[in-house]
Amino acid sequence: QILGRVWDPTSSPTTHPTTMTTSQLHRPLAARRVTMSPTITSIQWAMRIVALALSLHPPTSCHAFSSASPAPTPTQASQSPIPILSPPLQIFYDSSNYLHRDNTFHPECPDRVDHCLDAIRRYFSSVNNEHSGLSASSMIDVANNSLSPSIASTSNESIQEDSSPLSRQELEHATNILTQIHDSSHVASIQNKCDSSRQQRIDEGKDPSGWIGYIDGSDTYLTTESHNVGVRATGAWIRAVDAALGSHETAVSNDAEKPTKPIGMALTRPPGHHATHSLSLSNGFCIYNFAMAAAAHALSIHPSMKISILDWDVHFGQGLMDILDKCSNSGGAENDWTSNVRYASLHQVPCFPYEGQSRKRQGRYENVMTIPIQPESTWHCGYRELFTTYALPFVCSQDDWEPDLIIVCAGYDALDSDELASVNLVAKDYGEMTRLLREHIGLCSKQPAVIFGLEGGYQLRDGVAGGNLSDGLIETIKALQCSL
């Protein structure tokens, strides 16, 4: 497996990562990614041996892949969070997302959501009657009933599954939010392409639903239903925000324990964090930016709210940074909501979109933190230190920033098994990240609402070393369901 990291004899001819396009990476698993030159130098041999040794005996701290710049001293390390009980989960998804799909193999496919939903059902079925302390959770399909298979309301002691289609008012609101964070011509262009292509197919006597083409060369595709799928995905993220913000009840009577707020989760596709303010030439599968739409929705209800976006997708969400930049300069200071939003991204460098190359704060309000991760980094060697030292204090700190809402862009493509990048996390690491996030925000006097939204993650094979997309998601859910 380690040697396969450098060269896989079943892979296609080697392409250097700095020149490899995302379309070249979009291949079946037989076309193994290549992250370095196949010429195995003595340095690379040494790195492989060190990686193997660290995987067998992980250190408590490792600076092998860390930047040379000094790290700030955590301000809250000596404190202990007040106990927080298991929060209920409210998971929103769109079963009609299959209407947005490529007409050939593509890693961004409907199976991604189906894979996650099946894993969630199996997980809650297995924990039912085993863990009586779990809070009741729900899984809600927001699709129009005419577009999705009939879903019977089912339940057990751990999860309730039901259908609750988005209303016309909710869809209109989601569309209006998209026009606030994107250039209006961006949304209109996508909608017009979808509507006109659908009408043309109808006029030709074909099925109204069909494939249109790529909007950025060979990565981001459109079908006649892509706009509507994107609007419903936006509505699902908005529902997740409303679920997280809508309840402040205390789950226990012990005054020493903090309120247990519901956690919202949106399992939608396509991903959104690469979607820029206006139509970009390189959108990395993304059409609309759901995380920023969720933030804009929350601020439309509570204009003074502080929001943090934590992005652990392996690719830098340049769309989020672009929207914060464009919207901060689009109007007067009295209408500038971007100062209320912080964005932190941990992402592989070099890797698509080849931005965010250095660790620094930037933006008009220094409200964007880019945290590059070196290829081949593991949780114990590089990733954990950067996550705890830079990402967590930036998104939540008693000293200068206590958010009311934290939005997690939950991509699972930093997995060792994922073909679209070269970071070496395993599924359990996502559970550890989630646990550390919960512990960190537990130190703050203000308990923020939290939502998770699916971004990337393309490994769907079962039994792969380190786990697949649904394994990482289930580890996240486990960490959310455990009491701290």
GROMACS .gro file of C-alpha atoms in nm:
model
  484
    1GLN     CA    1   0.000   0.000   0.000
    2ILE     CA    2   0.285   0.240   0.081
    3LEU     CA    3   0.463   0.166  -0.245
    4GLY     CA    4   0.134   0.214  -0.427
    5ARG     CA    5   0.137   0.568  -0.295
    6VAL     CA    6   0.441   0.641  -0.513
    7TRP     CA    7   0.364   0.423  -0.810
    8ASP     CA    8   0.088   0.182  -0.902
    9PRO     CA    9   0.170  -0.040  -1.198
   10THR     CA   10  -0.200  -0.050  -1.292
   11SER     CA   11  -0.223   0.328  -1.320
   12SER     CA   12  -0.213   0.532  -1.636
   13PRO     CA   13   0.106   0.712  -1.744
   14THR     CA   14   0.237   0.941  -1.476
   15THR     CA   15   0.126   1.300  -1.460
   16HIS     CA   16   0.285   1.544  -1.221
   17PRO     CA   17   0.029   1.678  -0.970
   18THR     CA   18   0.098   2.040  -1.046
   19THR     CA   19  -0.002   1.987  -1.410
   20MET     CA   20  -0.277   1.732  -1.358
   21THR     CA   21  -0.628   1.864  -1.424
   22THR     CA   22  -0.925   1.756  -1.220
   23SER     CA   23  -1.070   1.585  -1.525
   24GLN     CA   24  -0.760   1.366  -1.543
   25LEU     CA   25  -0.825   1.261  -1.187
   26HIS     CA   26  -1.188   1.167  -1.252
   27ARG     CA   27  -1.127   0.804  -1.329
   28PRO     CA   28  -1.242   0.469  -1.196
   29LEU     CA   29  -1.048   0.327  -0.907
   30ALA     CA   30  -0.840   0.116  -1.145
   31ALA     CA   31  -0.678   0.439  -1.255
   32ARG     CA   32  -0.491   0.495  -0.929
   33ARG     CA   33  -0.388   0.853  -0.853
   34VAL     CA   34  -0.020   0.938  -0.871
   35THR     CA   35   0.095   1.203  -0.630
   36MET     CA   36   0.467   1.198  -0.697
   37SER     CA   37   0.706   1.101  -0.973
   38PRO     CA   38   0.733   0.723  -1.011
   39THR     CA   39   1.107   0.754  -0.970
   40ILE     CA   40   1.151   0.640  -0.611
   41THR     CA   41   1.427   0.850  -0.464
   42SER     CA   42   1.603   0.775  -0.140
   43ILE     CA   43   1.418   1.067   0.018
   44GLN     CA   44   1.083   0.921  -0.085
   45TRP     CA   45   1.186   0.580   0.049
   46ALA     CA   46   1.275   0.744   0.379
   47MET     CA   47   0.939   0.926   0.390
   48ARG     CA   48   0.752   0.599   0.329
   49ILE     CA   49   0.941   0.424   0.608
   50VAL     CA   50   0.873   0.713   0.847
   51ALA     CA   51   0.503   0.709   0.751
   52LEU     CA   52   0.483   0.336   0.821
   53ALA     CA   53   0.654   0.372   1.157
   54LEU     CA   54   0.425   0.659   1.257
   55SER     CA   55   0.117   0.465   1.154
   56LEU     CA   56   0.223   0.182   1.385
   57HIS     CA   57   0.330   0.408   1.674
   58PRO     CA   58   0.166   0.749   1.632
   59PRO     CA   59   0.333   1.029   1.828
   60THR     CA   60   0.143   1.277   2.036
   61SER     CA   61   0.289   1.557   1.827
   62CYS     CA   62   0.467   1.566   1.492
   63HIS     CA   63   0.611   1.860   1.306
   64ALA     CA   64   0.727   1.674   0.999
   65PHE     CA   65   0.469   1.833   0.772
   66SER     CA   66   0.411   2.157   0.962
   67SER     CA   67   0.505   2.500   0.841
   68ALA     CA   68   0.814   2.655   0.988
   69SER     CA   69   0.624   2.959   1.113
   70PRO     CA   70   0.564   2.960   1.490
   71ALA     CA   71   0.229   2.843   1.615
   72PRO     CA   72   0.018   3.055   1.848
   73THR     CA   73  -0.029   2.928   2.201
   74PRO     CA   74  -0.383   2.791   2.256
   75THR     CA   75  -0.556   3.011   2.509
   76GLN     CA   76  -0.800   2.758   2.647
   77ALA     CA   77  -0.603   2.434   2.670
   78SER     CA   78  -0.614   2.416   3.048
   79GLN     CA   79  -0.990   2.456   3.072
   80SER     CA   80  -1.238   2.172   3.078
   81PRO     CA   81  -1.568   2.196   2.894
   82ILE     CA   82  -1.893   2.164   3.085
   83PRO     CA   83  -2.051   1.825   3.006
   84ILE     CA   84  -2.267   1.826   2.696
   85LEU     CA   85  -2.515   1.545   2.633
   86SER     CA   86  -2.585   1.377   2.300
   87PRO     CA   87  -2.765   1.621   2.068
   88PRO     CA   88  -3.046   1.504   1.839
   89LEU     CA   89  -2.961   1.504   1.467
   90GLN     CA   90  -3.193   1.637   1.199
   91ILE     CA   91  -3.068   1.513   0.863
   92PHE     CA   92  -3.211   1.665   0.544
   93TYR     CA   93  -3.164   1.520   0.197
   94ASP     CA   94  -3.318   1.533  -0.151
   95SER     CA   95  -3.400   1.190  -0.292
   96SER     CA   96  -3.451   1.346  -0.636
   97ASN     CA   97  -3.084   1.454  -0.659
   98TYR     CA   98  -3.038   1.173  -0.916
   99LEU     CA   99  -3.185   1.411  -1.176
  100HIS     CA  100  -2.844   1.582  -1.173
  101ARG     CA  101  -2.604   1.321  -1.313
  102ASP     CA  102  -2.347   1.289  -1.588
  103ASN     CA  103  -2.411   1.073  -1.894
  104THR     CA  104  -2.084   0.885  -1.839
  105PHE     CA  105  -1.865   0.793  -1.543
  106HIS     CA  106  -1.812   1.083  -1.306
  107PRO     CA  107  -1.697   1.072  -0.943
  108GLU     CA  108  -1.967   1.325  -0.849
  109CYS     CA  109  -2.269   1.099  -0.886
  110PRO     CA  110  -2.603   1.021  -0.714
  111ASP     CA  111  -2.456   0.708  -0.556
  112ARG     CA  112  -2.269   0.935  -0.315
  113VAL     CA  113  -2.586   1.036  -0.129
  114ASP     CA  114  -2.746   0.692  -0.158
  115HIS     CA  115  -2.432   0.538  -0.009
  116CYS     CA  116  -2.450   0.775   0.289
  117LEU     CA  117  -2.822   0.726   0.349
  118ASP     CA  118  -2.791   0.348   0.346
  119ALA     CA  119  -2.503   0.367   0.594
  120ILE     CA  120  -2.702   0.595   0.826
  121ARG     CA  121  -2.996   0.355   0.823
  122ARG     CA  122  -2.768   0.063   0.904
  123TYR     CA  123  -2.596   0.258   1.179
  124PHE     CA  124  -2.913   0.365   1.358
  125SER     CA  125  -3.057   0.017   1.317
  126SER     CA  126  -2.750  -0.131   1.484
  127VAL     CA  127  -2.746   0.115   1.774
  128ASN     CA  128  -3.119   0.088   1.840
  129ASN     CA  129  -3.174  -0.067   2.184
  130GLU     CA  130  -2.796  -0.073   2.242
  131HIS     CA  131  -2.741   0.288   2.347
  132SER     CA  132  -3.038   0.415   2.541
  133GLY     CA  133  -2.870   0.754   2.594
  134LEU     CA  134  -2.891   0.853   2.229
  135SER     CA  135  -3.121   1.144   2.157
  136ALA     CA  136  -3.397   1.086   1.903
  137SER     CA  137  -3.290   1.190   1.553
  138SER     CA  138  -3.468   1.229   1.222
  139MET     CA  139  -3.394   1.188   0.851
  140ILE     CA  140  -3.615   1.403   0.628
  141ASP     CA  141  -3.653   1.393   0.250
  142VAL     CA  142  -3.721   1.742   0.111
  143ALA     CA  143  -3.793   1.627  -0.247
  144ASN     CA  144  -4.120   1.691  -0.426
  145ASN     CA  145  -4.321   1.369  -0.397
  146SER     CA  146  -4.375   1.358  -0.774
  147LEU     CA  147  -3.997   1.350  -0.834
  148SER     CA  148  -3.891   1.090  -0.582
  149PRO     CA  149  -3.986   0.737  -0.484
  150SER     CA  150  -4.258   0.707  -0.223
  151ILE     CA  151  -4.105   0.702   0.124
  152ALA     CA  152  -4.309   0.553   0.402
  153SER     CA  153  -4.270   0.709   0.741
  154THR     CA  154  -4.056   0.472   0.948
  155SER     CA  155  -3.910   0.496   1.291
  156ASN     CA  156  -3.728   0.320   1.568
  157GLU     CA  157  -3.613   0.442   1.905
  158SER     CA  158  -3.309   0.615   1.752
  159ILE     CA  159  -3.429   0.773   1.427
  160GLN     CA  160  -3.748   0.885   1.256
  161GLU     CA  161  -3.757   0.887   0.875
  162ASP     CA  162  -4.014   1.092   0.690
  163SER     CA  163  -4.088   1.301   0.383
  164SER     CA  164  -4.144   1.677   0.406
  165PRO     CA  165  -4.122   1.842   0.062
  166LEU     CA  166  -4.001   2.198   0.041
  167SER     CA  167  -4.292   2.438  -0.005
  168ARG     CA  168  -4.314   2.686  -0.291
  169GLN     CA  169  -4.232   2.965  -0.045
  170GLU     CA  170  -3.922   2.779   0.073
  171LEU     CA  171  -3.805   2.724  -0.284
  172GLU     CA  172  -3.859   3.091  -0.367
  173HIS     CA  173  -3.666   3.193  -0.057
  174ALA     CA  174  -3.381   2.958  -0.146
  175THR     CA  175  -3.365   3.110  -0.495
  176ASN     CA  176  -3.362   3.463  -0.353
  177ILE     CA  177  -3.078   3.370  -0.117
  178LEU     CA  178  -2.878   3.233  -0.411
  179THR     CA  179  -2.917   3.563  -0.596
  180GLN     CA  180  -2.783   3.745  -0.289
  181ILE     CA  181  -2.458   3.546  -0.271
  182HIS     CA  182  -2.410   3.497  -0.646
  183ASP     CA  183  -2.425   3.748  -0.925
  184SER     CA  184  -2.785   3.748  -1.045
  185SER     CA  185  -2.665   3.668  -1.397
  186HIS     CA  186  -2.499   3.351  -1.264
  187VAL     CA  187  -2.824   3.208  -1.129
  188ALA     CA  188  -3.023   3.329  -1.430
  189SER     CA  189  -2.772   3.174  -1.672
  190ILE     CA  190  -2.792   2.832  -1.506
  191GLN     CA  191  -3.171   2.844  -1.483
  192ASN     CA  192  -3.212   2.956  -1.845
  193LYS     CA  193  -2.986   2.681  -1.975
  194CYS     CA  194  -3.181   2.419  -1.784
  195ASP     CA  195  -3.526   2.553  -1.876
  196SER     CA  196  -3.452   2.609  -2.245
  197SER     CA  197  -3.294   2.265  -2.284
  198ARG     CA  198  -3.592   2.102  -2.114
  199GLN     CA  199  -3.834   2.284  -2.344
  200GLN     CA  200  -3.631   2.187  -2.649
  201ARG     CA  201  -3.647   1.820  -2.549
  202ILE     CA  202  -4.022   1.846  -2.501
  203ASP     CA  203  -4.059   2.006  -2.846
  204GLU     CA  204  -3.857   1.719  -2.993
  205GLY     CA  205  -4.078   1.460  -2.826
  206LYS     CA  206  -3.806   1.344  -2.587
  207ASP     CA  207  -3.806   1.284  -2.213
  208PRO     CA  208  -3.795   1.632  -2.056
  209SER     CA  209  -3.503   1.531  -1.832
  210GLY     CA  210  -3.169   1.502  -2.002
  211TRP     CA  211  -2.801   1.589  -2.009
  212ILE     CA  212  -2.691   1.932  -2.136
  213GLY     CA  213  -2.312   1.944  -2.114
  214TYR     CA  214  -2.020   2.089  -1.919
  215ILE     CA  215  -2.002   2.450  -1.810
  216ASP     CA  216  -1.627   2.451  -1.743
  217GLY     CA  217  -1.472   2.216  -1.995
  218SER     CA  218  -1.490   1.868  -1.846
  219ASP     CA  219  -1.562   1.886  -1.472
  220THR     CA  220  -1.892   2.054  -1.388
  221TYR     CA  221  -2.191   1.929  -1.586
  222LEU     CA  222  -2.551   2.037  -1.622
  223THR     CA  223  -2.873   1.851  -1.684
  224THR     CA  224  -3.215   1.999  -1.746
  225GLU     CA  225  -3.285   1.957  -1.374
  226SER     CA  226  -2.956   2.084  -1.228
  227HIS     CA  227  -3.093   2.426  -1.131
  228ASN     CA  228  -3.390   2.274  -0.949
  229VAL     CA  229  -3.170   2.017  -0.774
  230GLY     CA  230  -2.942   2.302  -0.665
  231VAL     CA  231  -3.234   2.505  -0.530
  232ARG     CA  232  -3.364   2.205  -0.334
  233ALA     CA  233  -3.014   2.144  -0.196
  234THR     CA  234  -3.006   2.508  -0.085
  235GLY     CA  235  -3.342   2.455   0.082
  236ALA     CA  236  -3.206   2.150   0.265
  237TRP     CA  237  -2.910   2.349   0.403
  238ILE     CA  238  -3.151   2.625   0.507
  239ARG     CA  239  -3.370   2.370   0.684
  240ALA     CA  240  -3.059   2.243   0.865
  241VAL     CA  241  -2.987   2.598   0.985
  242ASP     CA  242  -3.343   2.647   1.103
  243ALA     CA  243  -3.332   2.314   1.288
  244ALA     CA  244  -3.010   2.407   1.466
  245LEU     CA  245  -3.125   2.759   1.555
  246GLY     CA  246  -3.485   2.674   1.633
  247SER     CA  247  -3.450   2.493   1.965
  248HIS     CA  248  -3.279   2.607   2.281
  249GLU     CA  249  -3.437   2.361   2.520
  250THR     CA  250  -3.229   2.203   2.791
  251ALA     CA  251  -3.211   1.827   2.758
  252VAL     CA  252  -3.135   1.772   3.127
  253SER     CA  253  -3.235   1.927   3.453
  254ASN     CA  254  -2.884   1.947   3.593
  255ASP     CA  255  -2.789   2.315   3.588
  256ALA     CA  256  -2.422   2.230   3.548
  257GLU     CA  257  -2.489   2.079   3.207
  258LYS     CA  258  -2.533   2.296   2.901
  259PRO     CA  259  -2.835   2.293   2.670
  260THR     CA  260  -2.825   2.029   2.400
  261LYS     CA  261  -2.925   2.195   2.075
  262PRO     CA  262  -3.022   1.989   1.772
  263ILE     CA  263  -2.752   1.957   1.507
  264GLY     CA  264  -2.862   2.005   1.148
  265MET     CA  265  -2.712   1.805   0.865
  266ALA     CA  266  -2.762   1.844   0.489
  267LEU     CA  267  -2.672   1.544   0.272
  268THR     CA  268  -2.695   1.704  -0.070
  269ARG     CA  269  -2.512   1.713  -0.398
  270PRO     CA  270  -2.342   1.841  -0.599
  271PRO     CA  271  -2.090   2.000  -0.363
  272GLY     CA  272  -2.094   2.378  -0.341
  273HIS     CA  273  -1.783   2.534  -0.188
  274HIS     CA  274  -1.608   2.592  -0.524
  275ALA     CA  275  -1.903   2.790  -0.664
  276THR     CA  276  -1.787   3.149  -0.698
  277HIS     CA  277  -1.981   3.475  -0.701
  278SER     CA  278  -2.019   3.470  -1.079
  279LEU     CA  279  -1.990   3.187  -1.330
  280SER     CA  280  -1.630   3.067  -1.310
  281LEU     CA  281  -1.426   2.877  -1.563
  282SER     CA  282  -1.331   2.625  -1.295
  283ASN     CA  283  -1.609   2.530  -1.060
  284GLY     CA  284  -1.493   2.185  -0.944
  285PHE     CA  285  -1.833   2.010  -0.979
  286CYS     CA  286  -2.009   2.301  -0.800
  287ILE     CA  287  -2.298   2.512  -0.930
  288TYR     CA  288  -2.432   2.698  -0.625
  289ASN     CA  289  -2.260   2.770  -0.293
  290PHE     CA  290  -2.477   2.608  -0.027
  291ALA     CA  291  -2.262   2.688   0.277
  292MET     CA  292  -2.264   3.059   0.199
  293ALA     CA  293  -2.635   3.042   0.123
  294ALA     CA  294  -2.689   2.889   0.468
  295ALA     CA  295  -2.490   3.173   0.626
  296ALA     CA  296  -2.681   3.438   0.430
  297HIS     CA  297  -3.012   3.283   0.534
  298ALA     CA  298  -2.913   3.287   0.902
  299LEU     CA  299  -2.809   3.651   0.874
  300SER     CA  300  -3.137   3.739   0.703
  301ILE     CA  301  -3.310   3.629   1.024
  302HIS     CA  302  -3.052   3.753   1.276
  303PRO     CA  303  -2.846   4.031   1.111
  304SER     CA  304  -2.608   4.069   1.407
  305MET     CA  305  -2.528   3.699   1.426
  306LYS     CA  306  -2.167   3.583   1.405
  307ILE     CA  307  -2.106   3.281   1.181
  308SER     CA  308  -1.801   3.059   1.135
  309ILE     CA  309  -1.757   2.825   0.839
  310LEU     CA  310  -1.514   2.538   0.897
  311ASP     CA  311  -1.418   2.361   0.575
  312TRP     CA  312  -1.235   2.028   0.607
  313ASP     CA  313  -1.289   1.923   0.247
  314VAL     CA  314  -0.945   1.840   0.103
  315HIS     CA  315  -0.982   2.107  -0.167
  316PHE     CA  316  -0.976   2.479  -0.091
  317GLY     CA  317  -1.323   2.635  -0.114
  318GLN     CA  318  -1.218   2.931  -0.324
  319GLY     CA  319  -1.585   2.999  -0.396
  320LEU     CA  320  -1.652   3.088  -0.034
  321MET     CA  321  -1.356   3.326  -0.024
  322ASP     CA  322  -1.458   3.479  -0.358
  323ILE     CA  323  -1.813   3.545  -0.239
  324LEU     CA  324  -1.691   3.703   0.084
  325ASP     CA  325  -1.461   3.926  -0.119
  326LYS     CA  326  -1.714   4.025  -0.386
  327CYS     CA  327  -2.002   4.083  -0.146
  328SER     CA  328  -1.788   4.291   0.091
  329ASN     CA  329  -1.720   4.535  -0.194
  330SER     CA  330  -2.061   4.533  -0.357
  331GLY     CA  331  -2.237   4.787  -0.137
  332GLY     CA  332  -2.204   5.033   0.145
  333ALA     CA  333  -2.069   4.940   0.486
  334GLU     CA  334  -2.420   4.944   0.631
  335ASN     CA  335  -2.519   4.658   0.398
  336ASP     CA  336  -2.200   4.457   0.436
  337TRP     CA  337  -2.281   4.133   0.613
  338THR     CA  338  -1.949   3.965   0.535
  339SER     CA  339  -1.780   4.108   0.845
  340ASN     CA  340  -2.005   3.875   1.045
  341VAL     CA  341  -1.867   3.564   0.873
  342ARG     CA  342  -1.538   3.381   0.923
  343TYR     CA  343  -1.410   3.107   0.694
  344ALA     CA  344  -1.134   2.858   0.777
  345SER     CA  345  -1.018   2.598   0.527
  346LEU     CA  346  -0.781   2.303   0.570
  347HIS     CA  347  -0.685   2.183   0.224
  348GLN     CA  348  -0.414   2.000   0.036
  349VAL     CA  349  -0.145   2.203  -0.140
  350PRO     CA  350  -0.074   2.160  -0.426
  351CYS     CA  351  -0.418   2.051  -0.539
  352PHE     CA  352  -0.720   2.189  -0.721
  353PRO     CA  353  -0.805   2.481  -0.730
  354TYR     CA  354  -0.438   2.573  -0.673
  355GLU     CA  355  -0.521   2.864  -0.443
  356GLY     CA  356  -0.475   2.918  -0.069
  357GLN     CA  357  -0.113   2.808  -0.100
  358SER     CA  358   0.012   2.967   0.224
  359ARG     CA  359  -0.114   2.973   0.580
  360LYS     CA  360  -0.242   3.320   0.653
  361ARG     CA  361  -0.538   3.540   0.740
  362GLN     CA  362  -0.673   3.742   0.453
  363GLY     CA  363  -0.979   3.924   0.327
  364ARG     CA  364  -1.112   4.272   0.386
  365TYR     CA  365  -1.179   4.188   0.750
  366GLU     CA  366  -0.906   3.925   0.782
  367ASN     CA  367  -1.193   3.681   0.814
  368VAL     CA  368  -1.049   3.406   0.592
  369MET     CA  369  -0.787   3.161   0.723
  370THR     CA  370  -0.616   2.935   0.472
  371ILE     CA  371  -0.441   2.633   0.625
  372PRO     CA  372  -0.253   2.428   0.364
  373ILE     CA  373  -0.195   2.057   0.425
  374GLN     CA  374   0.099   1.877   0.264
  375PRO     CA  375   0.036   1.565   0.052
  376GLU     CA  376   0.074   1.237   0.242
  377SER     CA  377  -0.006   1.404   0.577
  378THR     CA  378  -0.174   1.182   0.834
  379TRP     CA  379  -0.384   1.275   1.134
  380HIS     CA  380  -0.095   1.226   1.375
  381CYS     CA  381   0.168   1.373   1.147
  382GLY     CA  382   0.065   1.720   1.034
  383TYR     CA  383  -0.313   1.735   1.021
  384ARG     CA  384  -0.415   1.725   1.388
  385GLU     CA  385  -0.169   1.994   1.492
  386LEU     CA  386  -0.290   2.235   1.223
  387PHE     CA  387  -0.654   2.158   1.302
  388THR     CA  388  -0.623   2.225   1.675
  389THR     CA  389  -0.370   2.508   1.660
  390TYR     CA  390  -0.510   2.717   1.377
  391ALA     CA  391  -0.854   2.608   1.258
  392LEU     CA  392  -1.038   2.565   1.589
  393PRO     CA  393  -0.916   2.888   1.756
  394PHE     CA  394  -1.001   3.083   1.440
  395VAL     CA  395  -1.361   2.961   1.415
  396CYS     CA  396  -1.430   2.992   1.788
  397SER     CA  397  -1.236   3.183   2.052
  398GLN     CA  398  -1.333   3.340   2.381
  399ASP     CA  399  -1.081   3.615   2.317
  400ASP     CA  400  -1.219   3.770   2.000
  401TRP     CA  401  -1.479   3.556   1.819
  402GLU     CA  402  -1.764   3.357   1.970
  403PRO     CA  403  -1.995   3.255   1.685
  404ASP     CA  404  -2.368   3.199   1.710
  405LEU     CA  405  -2.358   2.943   1.428
  406ILE     CA  406  -2.087   2.710   1.297
  407ILE     CA  407  -2.129   2.565   0.949
  408VAL     CA  408  -1.906   2.265   0.875
  409CYS     CA  409  -1.830   2.201   0.508
  410ALA     CA  410  -1.790   1.828   0.559
  411GLY     CA  411  -1.595   1.686   0.270
  412TYR     CA  412  -1.453   1.335   0.306
  413ASP     CA  413  -1.201   1.342   0.022
  414ALA     CA  414  -0.899   1.374   0.253
  415LEU     CA  415  -0.937   1.001   0.312
  416ASP     CA  416  -0.636   0.791   0.220
  417SER     CA  417  -0.858   0.591  -0.015
  418ASP     CA  418  -1.000   0.888  -0.206
  419GLU     CA  419  -0.870   0.915  -0.563
  420LEU     CA  420  -0.900   1.292  -0.602
  421ALA     CA  421  -0.634   1.396  -0.350
  422SER     CA  422  -0.336   1.269  -0.153
  423VAL     CA  423  -0.396   1.331   0.217
  424ASN     CA  424  -0.390   1.014   0.428
  425LEU     CA  425  -0.672   1.045   0.681
  426VAL     CA  426  -0.880   0.745   0.783
  427ALA     CA  427  -1.250   0.739   0.868
  428LYS     CA  428  -1.199   0.752   1.244
  429ASP     CA  429  -1.005   1.077   1.208
  430TYR     CA  430  -1.327   1.253   1.109
  431GLY     CA  431  -1.484   1.134   1.432
  432GLU     CA  432  -1.186   1.273   1.620
  433MET     CA  433  -1.217   1.608   1.440
  434THR     CA  434  -1.584   1.624   1.530
  435ARG     CA  435  -1.515   1.537   1.893
  436LEU     CA  436  -1.242   1.803   1.916
  437LEU     CA  437  -1.475   2.060   1.761
  438ARG     CA  438  -1.747   1.983   2.014
  439GLU     CA  439  -1.498   1.999   2.301
  440HIS     CA  440  -1.358   2.329   2.176
  441ILE     CA  441  -1.691   2.505   2.142
  442GLY     CA  442  -1.786   2.362   2.481
  443LEU     CA  443  -1.519   2.588   2.630
  444CYS     CA  444  -1.695   2.902   2.508
  445SER     CA  445  -1.950   3.086   2.713
  446LYS     CA  446  -2.182   3.111   2.413
  447GLN     CA  447  -2.291   2.772   2.282
  448PRO     CA  448  -2.321   2.806   1.903
  449ALA     CA  449  -2.563   2.617   1.686
  450VAL     CA  450  -2.389   2.372   1.452
  451ILE     CA  451  -2.474   2.228   1.111
  452PHE     CA  452  -2.285   1.990   0.883
  453GLY     CA  453  -2.323   1.988   0.505
  454LEU     CA  454  -2.180   1.734   0.263
  455GLU     CA  455  -1.918   1.865   0.023
  456GLY     CA  456  -1.669   1.626  -0.139
  457GLY     CA  457  -1.589   1.260  -0.082
  458TYR     CA  458  -1.584   1.020  -0.374
  459GLN     CA  459  -1.463   0.681  -0.252
  460LEU     CA  460  -1.764   0.451  -0.243
  461ARG     CA  461  -1.607   0.105  -0.245
  462ASP     CA  462  -1.664  -0.098   0.069
  463GLY     CA  463  -1.372  -0.250   0.252
  464VAL     CA  464  -1.104  -0.010   0.131
  465ALA     CA  465  -0.816   0.059   0.367
  466GLY     CA  466  -0.891   0.358   0.587
  467GLY     CA  467  -1.259   0.366   0.499
  468ASN     CA  468  -1.483   0.530   0.239
  469LEU     CA  469  -1.718   0.830   0.224
  470SER     CA  470  -1.996   0.675   0.432
  471ASP     CA  471  -1.746   0.539   0.687
  472GLY     CA  472  -1.617   0.893   0.746
  473LEU     CA  473  -1.972   1.027   0.773
  474ILE     CA  474  -2.073   0.759   1.023
  475GLU     CA  475  -1.769   0.836   1.238
  476THR     CA  476  -1.881   1.200   1.235
  477ILE     CA  477  -2.231   1.099   1.344
  478LYS     CA  478  -2.095   0.872   1.616
  479ALA     CA  479  -1.892   1.162   1.757
  480LEU     CA  480  -2.200   1.386   1.747
  481GLN     CA  481  -2.410   1.124   1.924
  482CYS     CA  482  -2.165   1.067   2.209
  483SER     CA  483  -2.195   1.265   2.529
  484LEU     CA  484  -1.888   1.471   2.619
   0.00000   0.00000   0.00000
